[in-house]
Coordinates of C-alpha atoms in Angstrom, one line a residue:
X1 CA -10.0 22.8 -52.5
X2 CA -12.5 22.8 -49.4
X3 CA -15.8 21.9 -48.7
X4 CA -18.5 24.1 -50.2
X5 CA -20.1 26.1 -47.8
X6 CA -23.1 24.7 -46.1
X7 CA -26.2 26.1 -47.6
X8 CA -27.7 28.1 -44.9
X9 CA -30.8 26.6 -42.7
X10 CA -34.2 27.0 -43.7
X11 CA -35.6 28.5 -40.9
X12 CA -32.9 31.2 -41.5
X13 CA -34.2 32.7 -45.2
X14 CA -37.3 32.1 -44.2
X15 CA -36.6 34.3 -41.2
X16 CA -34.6 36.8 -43.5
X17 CA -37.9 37.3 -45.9
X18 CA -39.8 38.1 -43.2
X19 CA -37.7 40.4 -41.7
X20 CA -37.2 42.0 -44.9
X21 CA -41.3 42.7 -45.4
X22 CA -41.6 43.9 -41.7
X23 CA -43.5 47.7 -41.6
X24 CA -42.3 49.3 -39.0
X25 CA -44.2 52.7 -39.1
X26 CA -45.8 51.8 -35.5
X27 CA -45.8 53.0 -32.2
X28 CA -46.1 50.4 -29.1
X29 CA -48.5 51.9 -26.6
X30 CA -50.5 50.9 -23.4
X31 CA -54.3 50.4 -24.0
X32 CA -54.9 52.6 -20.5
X33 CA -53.3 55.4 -22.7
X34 CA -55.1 58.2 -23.2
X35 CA -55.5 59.5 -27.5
X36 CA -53.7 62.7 -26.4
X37 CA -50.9 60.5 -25.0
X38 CA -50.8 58.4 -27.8
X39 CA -50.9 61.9 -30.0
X40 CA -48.4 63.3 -28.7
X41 CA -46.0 60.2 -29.3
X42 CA -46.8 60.2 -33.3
X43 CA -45.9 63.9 -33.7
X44 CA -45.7 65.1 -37.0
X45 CA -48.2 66.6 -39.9
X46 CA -51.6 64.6 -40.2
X47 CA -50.4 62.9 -43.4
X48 CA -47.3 61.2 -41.8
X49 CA -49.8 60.1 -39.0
X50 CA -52.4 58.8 -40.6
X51 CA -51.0 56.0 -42.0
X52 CA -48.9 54.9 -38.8
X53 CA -50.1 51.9 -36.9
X54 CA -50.6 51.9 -33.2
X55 CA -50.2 48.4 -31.1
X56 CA -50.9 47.6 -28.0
X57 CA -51.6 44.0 -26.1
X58 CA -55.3 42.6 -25.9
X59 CA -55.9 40.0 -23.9
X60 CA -54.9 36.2 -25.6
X61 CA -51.5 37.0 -26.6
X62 CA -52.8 39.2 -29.2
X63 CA -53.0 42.6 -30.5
X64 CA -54.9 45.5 -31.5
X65 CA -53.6 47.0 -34.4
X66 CA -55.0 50.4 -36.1
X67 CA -54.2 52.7 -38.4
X68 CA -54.1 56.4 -36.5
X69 CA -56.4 57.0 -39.6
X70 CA -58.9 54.9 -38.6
X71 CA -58.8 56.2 -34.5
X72 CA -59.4 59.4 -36.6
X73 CA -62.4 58.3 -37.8
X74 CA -63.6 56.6 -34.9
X75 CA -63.4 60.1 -32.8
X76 CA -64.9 61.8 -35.8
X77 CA -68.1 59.3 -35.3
X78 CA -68.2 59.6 -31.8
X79 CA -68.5 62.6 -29.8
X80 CA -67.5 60.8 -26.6
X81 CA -63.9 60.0 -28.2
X82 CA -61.9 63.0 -26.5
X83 CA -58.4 63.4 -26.1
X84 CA -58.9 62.0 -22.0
X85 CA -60.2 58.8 -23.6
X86 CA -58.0 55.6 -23.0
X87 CA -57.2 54.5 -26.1
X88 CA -58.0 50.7 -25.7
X89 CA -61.9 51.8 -24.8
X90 CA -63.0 53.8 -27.5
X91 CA -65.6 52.4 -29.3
X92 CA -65.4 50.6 -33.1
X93 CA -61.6 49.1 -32.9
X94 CA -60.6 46.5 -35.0
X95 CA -60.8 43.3 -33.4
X96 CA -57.4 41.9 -31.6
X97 CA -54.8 40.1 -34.4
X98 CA -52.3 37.4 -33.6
X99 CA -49.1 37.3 -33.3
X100 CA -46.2 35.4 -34.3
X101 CA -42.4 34.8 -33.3
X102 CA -40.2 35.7 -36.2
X103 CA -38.7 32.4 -36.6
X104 CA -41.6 30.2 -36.1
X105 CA -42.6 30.2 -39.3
X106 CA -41.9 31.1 -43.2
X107 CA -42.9 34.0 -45.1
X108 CA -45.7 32.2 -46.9
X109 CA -47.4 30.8 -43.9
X110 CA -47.3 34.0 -42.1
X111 CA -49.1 35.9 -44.9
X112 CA -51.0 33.0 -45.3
X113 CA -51.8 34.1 -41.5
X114 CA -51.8 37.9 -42.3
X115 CA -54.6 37.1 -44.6
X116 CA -56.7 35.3 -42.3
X117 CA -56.5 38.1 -39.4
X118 CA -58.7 41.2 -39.2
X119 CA -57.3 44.1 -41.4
X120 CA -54.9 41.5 -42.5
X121 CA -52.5 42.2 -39.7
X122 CA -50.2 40.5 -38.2
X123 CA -47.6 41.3 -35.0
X124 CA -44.3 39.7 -35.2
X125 CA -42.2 39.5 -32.5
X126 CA -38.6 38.8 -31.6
X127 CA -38.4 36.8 -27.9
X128 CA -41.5 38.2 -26.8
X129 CA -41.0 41.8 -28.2
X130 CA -42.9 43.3 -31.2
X131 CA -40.5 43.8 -33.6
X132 CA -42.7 44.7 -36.5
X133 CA -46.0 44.5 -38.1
X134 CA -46.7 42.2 -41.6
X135 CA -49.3 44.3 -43.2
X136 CA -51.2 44.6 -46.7
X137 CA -51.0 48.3 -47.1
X138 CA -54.1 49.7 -49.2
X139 CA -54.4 53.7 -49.4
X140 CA -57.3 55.5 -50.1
X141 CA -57.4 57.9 -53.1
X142 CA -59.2 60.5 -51.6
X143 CA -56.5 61.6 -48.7
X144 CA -56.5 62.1 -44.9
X145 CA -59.9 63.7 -43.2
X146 CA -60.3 66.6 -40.7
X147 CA -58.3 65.2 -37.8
X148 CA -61.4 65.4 -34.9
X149 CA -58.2 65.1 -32.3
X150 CA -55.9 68.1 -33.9
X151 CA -55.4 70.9 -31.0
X152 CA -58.0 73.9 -31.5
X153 CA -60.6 71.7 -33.6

């Protein structure tokens, strides 16, 4: 009879867990992209873009991470918001997260760190290149708003 087979390395189900809670309803876009740019790249009806999370670099080797929902409600508070806007200048974004390598660290410490960023976001990346978001996904009971950025409104 042979050796049992080694038991695999920690860093390797720790990796697996992570990779297993990864959301990955996100689009990766420039912060000199305009909202009509950035539109036009989630497609779809309202309610499958609301809830999708844009990214984009800030400066620190972070990230700015929002909800299209909540760049919704940001051009619905501010006339100024237009579809020429860059994205990464309108006014009231959540504040840059961090961002983590996926095998740096287990699944507890990086919700641990999820917890501790704004929105409880976090960007995870494989070699440099987001592969996923680690999110805590709330939903509001009362549904998506008038979408200020729709064509025609």
């Amino acid at each position: 009879m042979g050796a049992a087979p080694a038991a695999p390395e920690r860093t390797e189900v720790a990796m697996a867990g992570l990779r297993d809670e990864l959301n990955t309803n996100y689009i990766q876009v420039s912060a000199a992209d305009t909202v009509a740019a950035v539109y036009g790249m989630l497609g779809g009806q309202q309610a499958e873009r609301s809830y999708r999370y844009v990214v984009w670099p800030a400066d620190g080797a972070q990230f700015i991470v929002v909800r299209w929902n909540e760049i919704e409600q940001i051009g619905a508070a501010n006339p100024q918001a237009t579809l020429d806007s860059p994205i990464g200048a309108l006014a009231g974004l959540p504040a840059p997260v961090a961002a983590i390598e996926i095998d740096s660290m287990g699944l507890r410490q990086a919700r641990e760190l999820r917890d501790e960023q704004p929105g409880r976001r976090l960007v995870v990346l494989a070699n440099g290149a987001v592969v996923g978001l680690l999110t805590r996904e709330y939903y509001a009971a009362d549904g998506a708003t008038a979408d200020p950025f729709a064509r025609g409104a």
